[in-house]
């Protein structure tokens, strides 16, 4: 829903031509320079075909989107809800574990967020997403691993779901889950601060 077409610039709707001078017009012109969907003559401007398959609430899809946005890579999102079985066979052909996200770039299929973001950094021009210094790069990997292995469950599944999402939907949070999440999150945050 929030990712019909992204370009690294303001969203561009494809259902009608943008008004000259409007933000959509400027974004379409910028896409043309990058070789995006409004590139005009395909012989002059190669079209970058990047699809990001994922669930709109997934923090992992958001991480991949941030990398694509930072590199200003035109991409489209394909919504897949891994929590609503059955997962389509067409998606399982891309990601055998049925999780999100999955990136498809000109027929090259890649899943797992760390692999996707490293590929985006290596495959596309733009600012470096990872530090050059070996120690800084190692620290970056450590932080990612700590958040992924120790922070995701308490911070997202316990604190966010029970402290924000459920109340926002009019549902009662589980106070025990919220307390467990806050306690575990404190250790994660302390490790990240060290």
PDB file of C-alpha atoms in Angstrom, residues 2-191:
ATOM      1  CA  UNK A   2       2.726   2.517   0.906  1.00  0.00           C
ATOM      2  CA  UNK A   3       5.102   1.341  -1.766  1.00  0.00           C
ATOM      3  CA  UNK A   4       3.452   1.282  -5.201  1.00  0.00           C
ATOM      4  CA  UNK A   5       6.413   2.973  -6.884  1.00  0.00           C
ATOM      5  CA  UNK A   6       9.413   4.519  -5.216  1.00  0.00           C
ATOM      6  CA  UNK A   7      12.308   6.188  -6.884  1.00  0.00           C
ATOM      7  CA  UNK A   8      14.480   7.768  -4.255  1.00  0.00           C
ATOM      8  CA  UNK A   9      12.457  10.887  -5.014  1.00  0.00           C
ATOM      9  CA  UNK A  10       8.836  11.786  -4.226  1.00  0.00           C
ATOM     10  CA  UNK A  11       6.332   9.075  -5.143  1.00  0.00           C
ATOM     11  CA  UNK A  12       5.107   9.194  -8.724  1.00  0.00           C
ATOM     12  CA  UNK A  13       1.613   8.038  -9.644  1.00  0.00           C
ATOM     13  CA  UNK A  14       1.447   6.351 -13.009  1.00  0.00           C
ATOM     14  CA  UNK A  15      -2.298   6.760 -13.664  1.00  0.00           C
ATOM     15  CA  UNK A  16      -2.069  10.232 -15.257  1.00  0.00           C
ATOM     16  CA  UNK A  17       0.598  12.608 -16.517  1.00  0.00           C
ATOM     17  CA  UNK A  18       1.983  15.031 -13.935  1.00  0.00           C
ATOM     18  CA  UNK A  19       1.385  18.781 -14.228  1.00  0.00           C
ATOM     19  CA  UNK A  20       4.471  20.582 -15.607  1.00  0.00           C
ATOM     20  CA  UNK A  21       6.511  22.029 -12.740  1.00  0.00           C
ATOM     21  CA  UNK A  22       4.738  19.946 -10.085  1.00  0.00           C
ATOM     22  CA  UNK A  23       6.608  17.719  -7.652  1.00  0.00           C
ATOM     23  CA  UNK A  24       5.366  14.708  -9.630  1.00  0.00           C
ATOM     24  CA  UNK A  25       6.679  16.234 -12.848  1.00  0.00           C
ATOM     25  CA  UNK A  26      10.103  16.901 -11.314  1.00  0.00           C
ATOM     26  CA  UNK A  27      10.175  13.391  -9.848  1.00  0.00           C
ATOM     27  CA  UNK A  28       9.274  11.901 -13.243  1.00  0.00           C
ATOM     28  CA  UNK A  29      12.088  13.900 -14.879  1.00  0.00           C
ATOM     29  CA  UNK A  30      14.511  12.691 -12.219  1.00  0.00           C
ATOM     30  CA  UNK A  31      13.365   9.105 -12.817  1.00  0.00           C
ATOM     31  CA  UNK A  32      13.978   9.540 -16.516  1.00  0.00           C
ATOM     32  CA  UNK A  33      17.546  10.585 -15.798  1.00  0.00           C
ATOM     33  CA  UNK A  34      17.972   7.449 -13.697  1.00  0.00           C
ATOM     34  CA  UNK A  35      16.328   5.228 -16.284  1.00  0.00           C
ATOM     35  CA  UNK A  36      13.126   4.654 -14.292  1.00  0.00           C
ATOM     36  CA  UNK A  37       9.543   3.960 -15.332  1.00  0.00           C
ATOM     37  CA  UNK A  38       9.056   7.353 -17.047  1.00  0.00           C
ATOM     38  CA  UNK A  39      12.298   7.114 -18.962  1.00  0.00           C
ATOM     39  CA  UNK A  40      10.661   7.597 -22.352  1.00  0.00           C
ATOM     40  CA  UNK A  41      12.704   5.849 -25.039  1.00  0.00           C
ATOM     41  CA  UNK A  42      13.935   2.550 -23.512  1.00  0.00           C
ATOM     42  CA  UNK A  43      16.883   2.513 -25.925  1.00  0.00           C
ATOM     43  CA  UNK A  44      18.196   5.759 -24.462  1.00  0.00           C
ATOM     44  CA  UNK A  45      17.461   5.049 -20.796  1.00  0.00           C
ATOM     45  CA  UNK A  46      17.808   1.520 -19.394  1.00  0.00           C
ATOM     46  CA  UNK A  47      15.002   0.650 -16.974  1.00  0.00           C
ATOM     47  CA  UNK A  48      16.120  -0.536 -13.569  1.00  0.00           C
ATOM     48  CA  UNK A  49      13.875  -3.420 -12.616  1.00  0.00           C
ATOM     49  CA  UNK A  50      13.988  -3.862  -8.875  1.00  0.00           C
ATOM     50  CA  UNK A  51      11.124  -5.456  -7.003  1.00  0.00           C
ATOM     51  CA  UNK A  52      11.039  -5.633  -3.229  1.00  0.00           C
ATOM     52  CA  UNK A  53       8.679  -8.295  -1.946  1.00  0.00           C
ATOM     53  CA  UNK A  54       7.595  -7.841   1.644  1.00  0.00           C
ATOM     54  CA  UNK A  55       4.951  -7.084   4.219  1.00  0.00           C
ATOM     55  CA  UNK A  56       4.112  -3.422   4.786  1.00  0.00           C
ATOM     56  CA  UNK A  57       4.521  -3.770   8.583  1.00  0.00           C
ATOM     57  CA  UNK A  58       7.843  -5.610   8.368  1.00  0.00           C
ATOM     58  CA  UNK A  59      10.840  -3.825   9.840  1.00  0.00           C
ATOM     59  CA  UNK A  60      13.016  -5.961   7.568  1.00  0.00           C
ATOM     60  CA  UNK A  61      11.274  -4.691   4.438  1.00  0.00           C
ATOM     61  CA  UNK A  62      11.681  -1.155   5.782  1.00  0.00           C
ATOM     62  CA  UNK A  63      15.414  -1.713   6.204  1.00  0.00           C
ATOM     63  CA  UNK A  64      15.709  -2.819   2.568  1.00  0.00           C
ATOM     64  CA  UNK A  65      13.575   0.158   1.480  1.00  0.00           C
ATOM     65  CA  UNK A  66      15.838   2.556   3.370  1.00  0.00           C
ATOM     66  CA  UNK A  67      18.856   1.142   1.533  1.00  0.00           C
ATOM     67  CA  UNK A  68      17.095   1.517  -1.836  1.00  0.00           C
ATOM     68  CA  UNK A  69      16.015   5.057  -0.994  1.00  0.00           C
ATOM     69  CA  UNK A  70      19.490   6.061   0.192  1.00  0.00           C
ATOM     70  CA  UNK A  71      20.956   4.794  -3.079  1.00  0.00           C
ATOM     71  CA  UNK A  72      18.072   6.427  -5.021  1.00  0.00           C
ATOM     72  CA  UNK A  73      17.244   3.181  -6.788  1.00  0.00           C
ATOM     73  CA  UNK A  74      13.845   3.072  -8.536  1.00  0.00           C
ATOM     74  CA  UNK A  75      11.868   0.084  -7.254  1.00  0.00           C
ATOM     75  CA  UNK A  76       8.413  -1.333  -6.836  1.00  0.00           C
ATOM     76  CA  UNK A  77       7.055  -3.184  -3.850  1.00  0.00           C
ATOM     77  CA  UNK A  78       5.119  -6.415  -4.022  1.00  0.00           C
ATOM     78  CA  UNK A  79       2.997  -7.029  -0.924  1.00  0.00           C
ATOM     79  CA  UNK A  80       3.293 -10.469   0.676  1.00  0.00           C
ATOM     80  CA  UNK A  81       1.922 -11.243   4.133  1.00  0.00           C
ATOM     81  CA  UNK A  82       3.975 -14.074   5.638  1.00  0.00           C
ATOM     82  CA  UNK A  83       1.542 -14.293   8.573  1.00  0.00           C
ATOM     83  CA  UNK A  84      -1.481 -15.145   6.434  1.00  0.00           C
ATOM     84  CA  UNK A  85      -1.304 -18.706   5.130  1.00  0.00           C
ATOM     85  CA  UNK A  86      -1.220 -20.104   2.620  1.00  0.00           C
ATOM     86  CA  UNK A  87       1.833 -18.340   1.258  1.00  0.00           C
ATOM     87  CA  UNK A  88       1.572 -18.373  -2.550  1.00  0.00           C
ATOM     88  CA  UNK A  89       3.725 -20.947  -4.349  1.00  0.00           C
ATOM     89  CA  UNK A  90       4.981 -18.141  -6.597  1.00  0.00           C
ATOM     90  CA  UNK A  91       6.500 -16.454  -3.541  1.00  0.00           C
ATOM     91  CA  UNK A  92       7.866 -19.699  -2.105  1.00  0.00           C
ATOM     92  CA  UNK A  93       9.682 -20.137  -5.423  1.00  0.00           C
ATOM     93  CA  UNK A  94      11.531 -16.899  -4.592  1.00  0.00           C
ATOM     94  CA  UNK A  95      11.999 -17.469  -0.848  1.00  0.00           C
ATOM     95  CA  UNK A  96      11.790 -21.127   0.231  1.00  0.00           C
ATOM     96  CA  UNK A  97      11.235 -20.175   3.885  1.00  0.00           C
ATOM     97  CA  UNK A  98       8.332 -17.836   3.081  1.00  0.00           C
ATOM     98  CA  UNK A  99       9.736 -14.926   5.087  1.00  0.00           C
ATOM     99  CA  UNK A 100      10.254 -11.317   3.995  1.00  0.00           C
ATOM    100  CA  UNK A 101      11.820  -9.452   2.312  1.00  0.00           C
ATOM    101  CA  UNK A 102      12.975 -10.744  -1.044  1.00  0.00           C
ATOM    102  CA  UNK A 103      14.664  -8.575  -3.675  1.00  0.00           C
ATOM    103  CA  UNK A 104      14.443  -9.323  -7.400  1.00  0.00           C
ATOM    104  CA  UNK A 105      16.787  -7.320  -9.641  1.00  0.00           C
ATOM    105  CA  UNK A 106      16.749  -8.122 -13.350  1.00  0.00           C
ATOM    106  CA  UNK A 107      15.960 -11.766 -12.578  1.00  0.00           C
ATOM    107  CA  UNK A 108      18.489 -12.090  -9.726  1.00  0.00           C
ATOM    108  CA  UNK A 109      16.650 -13.225  -6.587  1.00  0.00           C
ATOM    109  CA  UNK A 110      18.015 -12.556  -3.099  1.00  0.00           C
ATOM    110  CA  UNK A 111      16.497 -12.987   0.349  1.00  0.00           C
ATOM    111  CA  UNK A 112      17.660 -12.120   3.876  1.00  0.00           C
ATOM    112  CA  UNK A 113      17.894  -8.453   4.790  1.00  0.00           C
ATOM    113  CA  UNK A 114      21.645  -8.363   5.475  1.00  0.00           C
ATOM    114  CA  UNK A 115      22.383  -9.909   2.075  1.00  0.00           C
ATOM    115  CA  UNK A 116      19.895  -7.590   0.353  1.00  0.00           C
ATOM    116  CA  UNK A 117      21.291  -4.397   1.872  1.00  0.00           C
ATOM    117  CA  UNK A 118      24.897  -5.419   1.131  1.00  0.00           C
ATOM    118  CA  UNK A 119      23.908  -6.189  -2.472  1.00  0.00           C
ATOM    119  CA  UNK A 120      22.166  -2.823  -2.840  1.00  0.00           C
ATOM    120  CA  UNK A 121      25.292  -1.111  -1.527  1.00  0.00           C
ATOM    121  CA  UNK A 122      27.557  -3.010  -3.943  1.00  0.00           C
ATOM    122  CA  UNK A 123      25.326  -3.057  -7.029  1.00  0.00           C
ATOM    123  CA  UNK A 124      24.166   0.550  -7.248  1.00  0.00           C
ATOM    124  CA  UNK A 125      25.943   3.907  -7.316  1.00  0.00           C
ATOM    125  CA  UNK A 126      25.450   6.384  -4.545  1.00  0.00           C
ATOM    126  CA  UNK A 127      26.687   6.946  -1.026  1.00  0.00           C
ATOM    127  CA  UNK A 128      28.332   3.997   0.720  1.00  0.00           C
ATOM    128  CA  UNK A 129      25.997   2.330   3.199  1.00  0.00           C
ATOM    129  CA  UNK A 130      28.808   0.565   5.065  1.00  0.00           C
ATOM    130  CA  UNK A 131      31.992   1.999   6.525  1.00  0.00           C
ATOM    131  CA  UNK A 132      35.333   1.316   4.817  1.00  0.00           C
ATOM    132  CA  UNK A 133      37.311   0.915   8.048  1.00  0.00           C
ATOM    133  CA  UNK A 134      37.421  -2.809   9.018  1.00  0.00           C
ATOM    134  CA  UNK A 135      36.769  -2.143  12.717  1.00  0.00           C
ATOM    135  CA  UNK A 136      33.884   0.200  11.990  1.00  0.00           C
ATOM    136  CA  UNK A 137      32.430  -2.330   9.541  1.00  0.00           C
ATOM    137  CA  UNK A 138      32.808  -5.116  12.119  1.00  0.00           C
ATOM    138  CA  UNK A 139      31.090  -2.940  14.753  1.00  0.00           C
ATOM    139  CA  UNK A 140      28.274  -2.249  12.290  1.00  0.00           C
ATOM    140  CA  UNK A 141      27.809  -5.997  11.759  1.00  0.00           C
ATOM    141  CA  UNK A 142      27.826  -6.565  15.521  1.00  0.00           C
ATOM    142  CA  UNK A 143      25.136  -3.924  16.059  1.00  0.00           C
ATOM    143  CA  UNK A 144      22.978  -5.424  13.309  1.00  0.00           C
ATOM    144  CA  UNK A 145      23.381  -8.913  14.793  1.00  0.00           C
ATOM    145  CA  UNK A 146      22.570  -7.721  18.335  1.00  0.00           C
ATOM    146  CA  UNK A 147      19.416  -5.983  17.149  1.00  0.00           C
ATOM    147  CA  UNK A 148      18.376  -8.911  14.954  1.00  0.00           C
ATOM    148  CA  UNK A 149      19.159 -11.702  17.429  1.00  0.00           C
ATOM    149  CA  UNK A 150      18.363 -10.049  20.762  1.00  0.00           C
ATOM    150  CA  UNK A 151      16.408  -6.873  20.075  1.00  0.00           C
ATOM    151  CA  UNK A 152      13.768  -7.748  17.503  1.00  0.00           C
ATOM    152  CA  UNK A 153      11.588  -9.968  19.656  1.00  0.00           C
ATOM    153  CA  UNK A 154      11.444  -7.836  22.811  1.00  0.00           C
ATOM    154  CA  UNK A 155      11.396  -4.455  21.056  1.00  0.00           C
ATOM    155  CA  UNK A 156       9.011  -5.263  18.215  1.00  0.00           C
ATOM    156  CA  UNK A 157       6.982  -8.326  19.158  1.00  0.00           C
ATOM    157  CA  UNK A 158       6.621  -7.431  22.827  1.00  0.00           C
ATOM    158  CA  UNK A 159       7.029  -3.656  23.366  1.00  0.00           C
ATOM    159  CA  UNK A 160       5.691  -2.334  20.058  1.00  0.00           C
ATOM    160  CA  UNK A 161       2.895  -4.860  19.596  1.00  0.00           C
ATOM    161  CA  UNK A 162       1.660  -4.728  23.188  1.00  0.00           C
ATOM    162  CA  UNK A 163       2.467  -1.096  23.963  1.00  0.00           C
ATOM    163  CA  UNK A 164       1.530   0.571  20.661  1.00  0.00           C
ATOM    164  CA  UNK A 165      -0.109  -1.635  18.028  1.00  0.00           C
ATOM    165  CA  UNK A 166      -2.737  -3.435  20.092  1.00  0.00           C
ATOM    166  CA  UNK A 167      -3.868  -0.312  21.964  1.00  0.00           C
ATOM    167  CA  UNK A 168      -3.963   1.568  18.655  1.00  0.00           C
ATOM    168  CA  UNK A 169      -6.294  -1.076  17.273  1.00  0.00           C
ATOM    169  CA  UNK A 170      -8.513  -0.977  20.353  1.00  0.00           C
ATOM    170  CA  UNK A 171      -7.211  -4.331  21.623  1.00  0.00           C
ATOM    171  CA  UNK A 172      -6.028  -5.028  25.154  1.00  0.00           C
ATOM    172  CA  UNK A 173      -2.242  -5.406  25.472  1.00  0.00           C
ATOM    173  CA  UNK A 174      -0.695  -8.243  27.461  1.00  0.00           C
ATOM    174  CA  UNK A 175       0.961  -6.443  30.387  1.00  0.00           C
ATOM    175  CA  UNK A 176       3.227  -9.419  31.110  1.00  0.00           C
ATOM    176  CA  UNK A 177       4.547  -9.498  27.540  1.00  0.00           C
ATOM    177  CA  UNK A 178       5.076  -5.740  27.602  1.00  0.00           C
ATOM    178  CA  UNK A 179       7.023  -5.936  30.903  1.00  0.00           C
ATOM    179  CA  UNK A 180       9.182  -8.837  29.606  1.00  0.00           C
ATOM    180  CA  UNK A 181       9.901  -6.855  26.452  1.00  0.00           C
ATOM    181  CA  UNK A 182      10.879  -3.724  28.361  1.00  0.00           C
ATOM    182  CA  UNK A 183      13.201  -5.714  30.645  1.00  0.00           C
ATOM    183  CA  UNK A 184      14.895  -7.506  27.744  1.00  0.00           C
ATOM    184  CA  UNK A 185      15.117  -4.281  25.729  1.00  0.00           C
ATOM    185  CA  UNK A 186      17.048  -2.614  28.551  1.00  0.00           C
ATOM    186  CA  UNK A 187      19.820  -5.228  28.228  1.00  0.00           C
ATOM    187  CA  UNK A 188      19.892  -4.829  24.439  1.00  0.00           C
ATOM    188  CA  UNK A 189      20.128  -1.042  24.682  1.00  0.00           C
ATOM    189  CA  UNK A 190      22.867  -1.305  27.309  1.00  0.00           C
ATOM    190  CA  UNK A 191      24.870  -3.619  25.026  1.00  0.00           C
TER     191      UNK A 191
END
